[in-house]
Amino acid sequence: MTQARWDLFCRVIDNYGDIGVCWRLARQLAASGTPVRLWIDDASALSWMAPEGPPPGLSVHPWAEAAQASDCGAVVVEAFGCELPEAFVALMARQQAAPAWINLEYLSAEDYVERSHGLASPQFSGPGQGLSKHFFYPGFSARTGGLLREPGLMAAQQAFDAPAWLARQGVAPRPGERLVSLFAYPNAGLGELLARLGEAPTLLLACPGAAQAALAAPDAPALPPGLRWQALPYLSQDDYDRLLWACDLNCVRGEDSFVRAQWAGKPFIWHIYPQDDGAHGPKLEAFMDRWLAGAEPALAAQWRALWRAWNGLADWAPARLPPLADAQPHARAWRAHLAAQADLLTQLRRFVQGNA
């Protein structure tokens, strides 16, 4: 039976992150039988992120047209505090049965997330007077909203034929060569990372963006003898997941690719979004505290040194890449820990039903 429609609002600050998270959520809603309208101010990235177009049940609309909407969904989600158009909020307030209004927040492992998850924000003035907005926080513990994870994800990975997929992408690793994916913001430490990757035979697969541009530039960092690199084209969300599954180590950034690297169950290096006020430092430390809580102490120390250096928060001198054979079991154990928690959409539905 078709379920009541949802409205999902997204403003694009980072073409790959904000829209990536929202598209995954919208697509999962549609696949589960819930019609959803995605209101977005810049849908251009969907041309390569979702070249197949919207699936049945998902429609994409320009943000500006929301002001002329004649109806609203039973659930309205504003992603990352994007602030709904006032006319749409007024429309929500006029409904006989008020819609559930959810602010889907950014992902963080910091302690405030558990304290703030699920809190209500009653609207005492303005176009939404009389409504109540709830804050829904993704996270890594049972006291948060969990992470986006579509049904069948683990089974799809288990059935994945990495060599065949790589061959279709024109990627041909040499015998004994490890595969590393690279997706990053501009980073002054790129040369240092390359030096450490080159300590063993490595084929670096660079995704479009700042890192690929830096590698291709005339003043690119010198490649160590053990390292070669290959530029990748823009990949759809599904193919980006497959890239993560195929690699031995994944360098990821922001939020969406960060979460998908954890579901891949492979060792990874995170380039957190840098903030001018330095708030990214405590955020990085909070995640490492959770992620490495059960790790062998020497492995944990190696990851901390490398991640801090890559994020410009510590000197490169002590930073080394941990042996991937040692890091792999921890990556799988962390994935199992996350998978024991209900996925974000399941929890979001429960939350909406509990606050109806």
Short mmCIF file of C-alpha atoms in Angstrom, two decimals:
data_model
loop_
_atom_site.label_atom_id
_atom_site.label_comp_id
_atom_site.label_asym_id
_atom_site.label_seq_id
_atom_site.Cartn_x
_atom_site.Cartn_y
_atom_site.Cartn_z
CA MET A 1 0.00 0.00 0.00
CA THR A 2 1.34 3.45 -0.91
CA GLN A 3 2.28 5.50 2.13
CA ALA A 4 1.70 9.21 2.73
CA ARG A 5 4.05 11.48 0.80
CA TRP A 6 7.12 13.16 2.29
CA ASP A 7 8.70 16.49 1.29
CA LEU A 8 12.49 16.74 1.52
CA PHE A 9 14.27 20.09 1.22
CA CYS A 10 17.95 20.49 0.34
CA ARG A 11 20.15 23.52 -0.26
CA VAL A 12 23.39 22.62 -1.99
CA ILE A 13 26.46 23.92 -0.17
CA ASP A 14 28.70 21.04 -1.24
CA ASN A 15 27.46 19.44 -4.45
CA TYR A 16 28.69 16.02 -3.39
CA GLY A 17 27.71 15.98 0.28
CA ASP A 18 24.38 17.66 0.89
CA ILE A 19 22.75 16.43 -2.28
CA GLY A 20 24.40 13.02 -1.87
CA VAL A 21 22.82 12.43 1.53
CA CYS A 22 19.44 13.79 0.44
CA TRP A 23 19.37 11.73 -2.74
CA ARG A 24 20.15 8.53 -0.83
CA LEU A 25 17.36 9.27 1.65
CA ALA A 26 14.87 10.20 -1.06
CA ARG A 27 15.74 7.15 -3.13
CA GLN A 28 15.36 4.85 -0.12
CA LEU A 29 11.99 6.39 0.71
CA ALA A 30 10.73 5.84 -2.83
CA ALA A 31 12.04 2.27 -2.93
CA SER A 32 10.12 1.49 0.26
CA GLY A 33 6.82 2.74 -1.18
CA THR A 34 6.81 6.27 0.24
CA PRO A 35 6.31 8.96 -2.42
CA VAL A 36 8.72 11.85 -1.92
CA ARG A 37 9.25 15.27 -3.45
CA LEU A 38 12.83 16.54 -3.35
CA TRP A 39 12.99 20.34 -3.37
CA ILE A 40 16.49 21.49 -4.27
CA ASP A 41 18.17 24.74 -5.28
CA ASP A 42 20.80 23.12 -7.54
CA ALA A 43 20.13 19.68 -9.01
CA SER A 44 22.98 19.78 -11.53
CA ALA A 45 25.06 17.12 -9.73
CA LEU A 46 22.27 14.59 -10.24
CA SER A 47 23.22 14.40 -13.92
CA TRP A 48 26.19 12.21 -12.96
CA MET A 49 25.26 11.15 -9.44
CA ALA A 50 21.99 9.60 -10.63
CA PRO A 51 22.19 9.39 -14.45
CA GLU A 52 19.34 6.90 -14.50
CA GLY A 53 16.99 9.64 -13.26
CA PRO A 54 14.54 9.54 -10.37
CA PRO A 55 13.02 6.14 -9.54
CA PRO A 56 9.24 5.72 -9.42
CA GLY A 57 7.81 7.63 -6.49
CA LEU A 58 10.53 10.31 -6.38
CA SER A 59 10.12 13.68 -8.09
CA VAL A 60 12.64 16.53 -8.15
CA HIS A 61 11.47 20.16 -7.97
CA PRO A 62 13.24 23.53 -8.02
CA TRP A 63 13.45 25.10 -4.59
CA ALA A 64 11.83 28.33 -5.78
CA GLU A 65 8.64 26.52 -6.79
CA ALA A 66 7.97 25.41 -3.22
CA ALA A 67 6.54 28.85 -2.49
CA GLN A 68 3.68 28.10 -4.92
CA ALA A 69 2.96 24.57 -3.62
CA SER A 70 -0.71 23.84 -2.97
CA ASP A 71 -0.20 20.99 -0.55
CA CYS A 72 2.48 19.50 1.70
CA GLY A 73 3.51 16.02 2.72
CA ALA A 74 2.68 14.22 5.93
CA VAL A 75 6.38 14.56 6.80
CA VAL A 76 8.53 17.55 5.90
CA VAL A 77 12.30 17.18 6.25
CA GLU A 78 14.63 20.16 6.08
CA ALA A 79 18.14 18.84 5.60
CA PHE A 80 21.00 20.41 7.52
CA GLY A 81 19.03 23.40 8.81
CA CYS A 82 18.32 24.73 5.32
CA GLU A 83 15.32 26.82 6.52
CA LEU A 84 12.12 26.17 4.60
CA PRO A 85 10.55 28.84 2.41
CA GLU A 86 8.20 30.93 4.56
CA ALA A 87 5.28 30.34 2.20
CA PHE A 88 5.69 26.58 2.53
CA VAL A 89 5.87 26.82 6.33
CA ALA A 90 2.66 28.84 6.29
CA LEU A 91 1.09 26.13 4.15
CA MET A 92 2.14 23.54 6.73
CA ALA A 93 0.56 25.61 9.52
CA ARG A 94 -2.77 25.74 7.66
CA GLN A 95 -3.13 21.96 7.46
CA GLN A 96 -5.90 20.38 9.50
CA ALA A 97 -3.44 17.68 10.57
CA ALA A 98 -0.04 19.28 11.05
CA PRO A 99 2.79 17.51 9.22
CA ALA A 100 5.74 16.11 11.11
CA TRP A 101 8.52 18.69 10.71
CA ILE A 102 12.04 17.26 10.95
CA ASN A 103 15.38 19.05 10.85
CA LEU A 104 17.80 16.35 9.70
CA GLU A 105 21.10 17.49 11.17
CA TYR A 106 24.74 17.04 10.15
CA LEU A 107 26.53 13.89 11.27
CA SER A 108 28.81 14.10 14.30
CA ALA A 109 30.17 11.79 17.00
CA GLU A 110 30.30 14.58 19.58
CA ASP A 111 28.49 14.12 22.90
CA TYR A 112 25.95 16.88 22.27
CA VAL A 113 24.37 14.75 19.54
CA GLU A 114 23.01 12.22 22.02
CA ARG A 115 21.71 15.04 24.24
CA SER A 116 20.05 16.91 21.36
CA HIS A 117 18.65 14.05 19.31
CA GLY A 118 14.86 14.19 19.16
CA LEU A 119 14.46 17.55 20.90
CA ALA A 120 11.47 19.68 19.91
CA SER A 121 11.50 23.34 18.89
CA PRO A 122 7.97 24.75 19.25
CA GLN A 123 7.25 27.66 16.90
CA PHE A 124 5.73 30.52 18.91
CA SER A 125 5.81 33.13 16.17
CA GLY A 126 6.25 33.56 12.44
CA PRO A 127 4.58 31.64 9.60
CA GLY A 128 4.92 28.33 11.44
CA GLN A 129 3.30 29.50 14.67
CA GLY A 130 1.70 26.55 16.42
CA LEU A 131 3.91 23.94 14.74
CA SER A 132 6.77 22.07 16.35
CA LYS A 133 10.03 21.13 14.65
CA HIS A 134 12.11 18.18 15.88
CA PHE A 135 15.86 17.77 15.56
CA PHE A 136 16.96 14.39 14.25
CA TYR A 137 20.66 13.60 14.53
CA PRO A 138 22.41 10.82 12.63
CA GLY A 139 25.10 9.14 14.67
CA PHE A 140 27.12 6.15 15.70
CA SER A 141 25.41 5.03 18.92
CA ALA A 142 22.04 3.70 20.04
CA ARG A 143 21.11 7.14 21.43
CA THR A 144 21.22 8.72 17.96
CA GLY A 145 19.33 8.32 14.69
CA GLY A 146 21.84 5.95 13.10
CA LEU A 147 23.16 6.06 9.54
CA LEU A 148 21.59 5.75 6.11
CA ARG A 149 21.77 2.12 5.04
CA GLU A 150 19.54 0.72 2.34
CA PRO A 151 18.22 -2.86 2.61
CA GLY A 152 20.40 -5.40 0.87
CA LEU A 153 23.57 -3.30 1.03
CA MET A 154 25.68 -5.98 2.71
CA ALA A 155 24.41 -8.73 0.41
CA ALA A 156 25.19 -6.60 -2.64
CA GLN A 157 28.74 -6.10 -1.45
CA GLN A 158 29.23 -9.81 -0.78
CA ALA A 159 28.08 -10.62 -4.33
CA PHE A 160 30.27 -7.91 -5.87
CA ASP A 161 32.82 -8.98 -8.51
CA ALA A 162 35.59 -6.41 -8.01
CA PRO A 163 37.92 -7.50 -10.85
CA ALA A 164 35.09 -7.45 -13.39
CA TRP A 165 33.88 -4.03 -12.25
CA LEU A 166 37.40 -2.58 -12.31
CA ALA A 167 37.95 -3.92 -15.82
CA ARG A 168 34.77 -2.19 -16.99
CA GLN A 169 36.15 1.08 -15.58
CA GLY A 170 39.45 0.63 -17.41
CA VAL A 171 41.37 0.02 -14.19
CA ALA A 172 44.09 -2.64 -14.41
CA PRO A 173 46.12 -3.01 -11.21
CA ARG A 174 49.46 -4.73 -11.57
CA PRO A 175 50.24 -7.92 -9.61
CA GLY A 176 50.90 -7.06 -5.97
CA GLU A 177 49.64 -3.50 -6.34
CA ARG A 178 47.18 -2.24 -3.76
CA LEU A 179 44.27 -0.03 -4.79
CA VAL A 180 43.56 3.27 -3.04
CA SER A 181 40.71 5.67 -3.82
CA LEU A 182 41.21 9.40 -3.27
CA PHE A 183 38.45 11.97 -2.76
CA ALA A 184 39.46 15.09 -0.84
CA TYR A 185 39.15 18.82 -0.38
CA PRO A 186 42.18 20.98 -1.27
CA ASN A 187 44.93 19.72 1.01
CA ALA A 188 48.48 21.05 1.44
CA GLY A 189 49.51 17.63 2.76
CA LEU A 190 48.88 15.78 -0.50
CA GLY A 191 52.60 15.29 -1.20
CA GLU A 192 53.12 13.83 2.28
CA LEU A 193 50.23 11.41 1.81
CA LEU A 194 51.57 10.33 -1.58
CA ALA A 195 54.97 9.61 -0.03
CA ARG A 196 53.39 7.29 2.52
CA LEU A 197 51.18 5.56 -0.01
CA GLY A 198 54.23 4.99 -2.19
CA GLU A 199 55.98 2.93 0.48
CA ALA A 200 54.31 -0.10 -1.14
CA PRO A 201 53.23 -0.65 -4.77
CA THR A 202 50.03 1.37 -5.09
CA LEU A 203 47.59 2.40 -7.80
CA LEU A 204 45.84 5.57 -6.68
CA LEU A 205 42.39 6.14 -8.20
CA ALA A 206 41.62 9.85 -8.00
CA CYS A 207 38.01 11.00 -8.12
CA PRO A 208 37.10 14.31 -9.79
CA GLY A 209 37.70 17.30 -7.58
CA ALA A 210 40.52 19.10 -5.84
CA ALA A 211 42.84 16.11 -5.39
CA GLN A 212 42.56 14.99 -9.01
CA ALA A 213 43.21 18.53 -10.19
CA ALA A 214 46.26 18.82 -7.94
CA LEU A 215 47.70 15.56 -9.26
CA ALA A 216 47.24 16.71 -12.85
CA ALA A 217 48.61 20.23 -12.32
CA PRO A 218 52.03 21.27 -13.73
CA ASP A 219 53.30 21.80 -10.19
CA ALA A 220 51.90 18.50 -8.91
CA PRO A 221 53.75 16.78 -6.05
CA ALA A 222 56.38 14.33 -7.24
CA LEU A 223 55.21 10.73 -7.23
CA PRO A 224 57.32 8.26 -5.25
CA PRO A 225 58.62 5.26 -7.24
CA GLY A 226 56.05 2.86 -5.80
CA LEU A 227 53.02 4.95 -6.71
CA ARG A 228 51.12 5.58 -9.92
CA TRP A 229 47.75 7.24 -10.29
CA GLN A 230 44.74 7.20 -12.59
CA ALA A 231 42.01 9.79 -13.00
CA LEU A 232 38.45 8.54 -12.63
CA PRO A 233 35.38 10.13 -14.22
CA TYR A 234 32.38 11.22 -12.20
CA LEU A 235 30.73 8.09 -10.82
CA SER A 236 27.10 7.49 -9.96
CA GLN A 237 26.33 6.85 -6.30
CA ASP A 238 26.10 3.12 -6.92
CA ASP A 239 29.40 3.01 -8.79
CA TYR A 240 31.11 5.12 -6.13
CA ASP A 241 30.03 2.51 -3.59
CA ARG A 242 31.53 -0.16 -5.81
CA LEU A 243 34.78 1.79 -6.01
CA LEU A 244 34.98 1.75 -2.21
CA TRP A 245 34.29 -1.99 -2.17
CA ALA A 246 37.00 -2.64 -4.77
CA CYS A 247 39.79 -0.70 -3.04
CA ASP A 248 42.10 -1.74 -0.20
CA LEU A 249 42.10 1.76 1.31
CA ASN A 250 39.72 4.65 0.78
CA CYS A 251 40.47 8.35 1.29
CA VAL A 252 37.12 10.09 1.69
CA ARG A 253 35.79 13.50 2.66
CA GLY A 254 32.78 15.28 4.14
CA GLU A 255 29.78 13.21 5.18
CA ASP A 256 28.30 11.03 2.44
CA SER A 257 31.50 9.33 1.24
CA PHE A 258 32.64 9.14 4.89
CA VAL A 259 29.59 7.03 5.79
CA ARG A 260 29.84 4.88 2.67
CA ALA A 261 33.48 4.10 3.44
CA GLN A 262 32.42 2.72 6.80
CA TRP A 263 29.78 0.51 5.19
CA ALA A 264 32.46 -0.72 2.78
CA GLY A 265 34.26 -2.31 5.71
CA LYS A 266 37.67 -1.23 4.43
CA PRO A 267 40.41 0.86 6.09
CA PHE A 268 39.84 4.55 5.34
CA ILE A 269 41.23 8.04 5.87
CA TRP A 270 38.78 10.90 6.46
CA HIS A 271 39.30 14.47 5.29
CA ILE A 272 36.80 16.34 7.45
CA TYR A 273 35.26 19.54 6.11
CA PRO A 274 37.58 22.32 7.40
CA GLN A 275 35.87 25.14 9.28
CA ASP A 276 37.31 28.60 9.84
CA ASP A 277 36.57 28.52 13.57
CA GLY A 278 38.43 25.22 14.04
CA ALA A 279 35.30 23.28 15.00
CA HIS A 280 36.39 20.43 12.74
CA GLY A 281 39.23 19.52 15.14
CA PRO A 282 37.06 18.44 18.11
CA LYS A 283 34.65 16.80 15.68
CA LEU A 284 37.46 14.70 14.21
CA GLU A 285 38.73 13.74 17.65
CA ALA A 286 35.23 12.76 18.81
CA PHE A 287 34.83 10.36 15.91
CA MET A 288 38.28 8.85 16.37
CA ASP A 289 37.50 8.27 20.06
CA ARG A 290 34.43 6.22 19.13
CA TRP A 291 35.89 4.50 16.07
CA LEU A 292 39.13 3.46 17.75
CA ALA A 293 37.76 2.58 21.19
CA GLY A 294 38.13 -1.17 20.54
CA ALA A 295 41.24 -1.02 18.36
CA GLU A 296 44.66 -2.40 19.30
CA PRO A 297 46.57 0.54 20.88
CA ALA A 298 49.40 0.63 18.31
CA LEU A 299 46.92 0.61 15.41
CA ALA A 300 44.86 3.35 17.06
CA ALA A 301 47.94 5.52 17.56
CA GLN A 302 48.92 5.13 13.90
CA TRP A 303 45.48 6.09 12.64
CA ARG A 304 45.30 9.12 14.96
CA ALA A 305 48.69 10.43 13.81
CA LEU A 306 47.85 9.99 10.14
CA TRP A 307 44.35 11.46 10.33
CA ARG A 308 45.54 14.49 12.32
CA ALA A 309 48.32 15.17 9.85
CA TRP A 310 46.07 14.77 6.78
CA ASN A 311 43.63 17.24 8.35
CA GLY A 312 46.34 19.79 9.12
CA LEU A 313 46.02 19.30 12.87
CA ALA A 314 49.44 17.78 13.58
CA ASP A 315 52.91 17.39 12.14
CA TRP A 316 53.51 14.81 9.43
CA ALA A 317 56.78 13.49 10.87
CA PRO A 318 55.26 10.69 13.02
CA ALA A 319 52.44 9.88 10.59
CA ARG A 320 52.58 6.48 8.92
CA LEU A 321 50.02 4.36 7.12
CA PRO A 322 49.10 1.39 9.32
CA PRO A 323 49.59 -2.05 7.75
CA LEU A 324 46.33 -2.65 5.93
CA ALA A 325 46.30 -6.33 6.92
CA ASP A 326 46.16 -5.18 10.56
CA ALA A 327 43.59 -2.47 9.88
CA GLN A 328 41.15 -4.63 7.90
CA PRO A 329 39.74 -6.67 10.85
CA HIS A 330 39.05 -3.48 12.78
CA ALA A 331 37.22 -1.98 9.79
CA ARG A 332 34.95 -5.01 9.60
CA ALA A 333 34.33 -5.02 13.36
CA TRP A 334 33.36 -1.34 13.23
CA ARG A 335 30.97 -2.01 10.37
CA ALA A 336 29.35 -4.84 12.34
CA HIS A 337 28.94 -2.48 15.31
CA LEU A 338 27.16 0.06 13.11
CA ALA A 339 25.00 -2.57 11.41
CA ALA A 340 23.67 -3.72 14.79
CA GLN A 341 21.83 -0.40 15.02
CA ALA A 342 18.65 0.24 13.02
CA ASP A 343 19.26 2.33 9.91
CA LEU A 344 18.40 6.02 9.80
CA LEU A 345 15.21 5.77 7.76
CA THR A 346 13.82 3.02 9.98
CA GLN A 347 14.54 5.14 13.05
CA LEU A 348 13.15 8.27 11.43
CA ARG A 349 9.88 6.53 10.64
CA ARG A 350 9.61 5.27 14.22
CA PHE A 351 10.31 8.75 15.51
CA VAL A 352 7.65 10.33 13.29
CA GLN A 353 5.07 7.73 14.33
CA GLY A 354 5.93 8.22 18.00
CA ASN A 355 5.46 11.98 17.76
CA ALA A 356 2.36 12.03 15.56
#
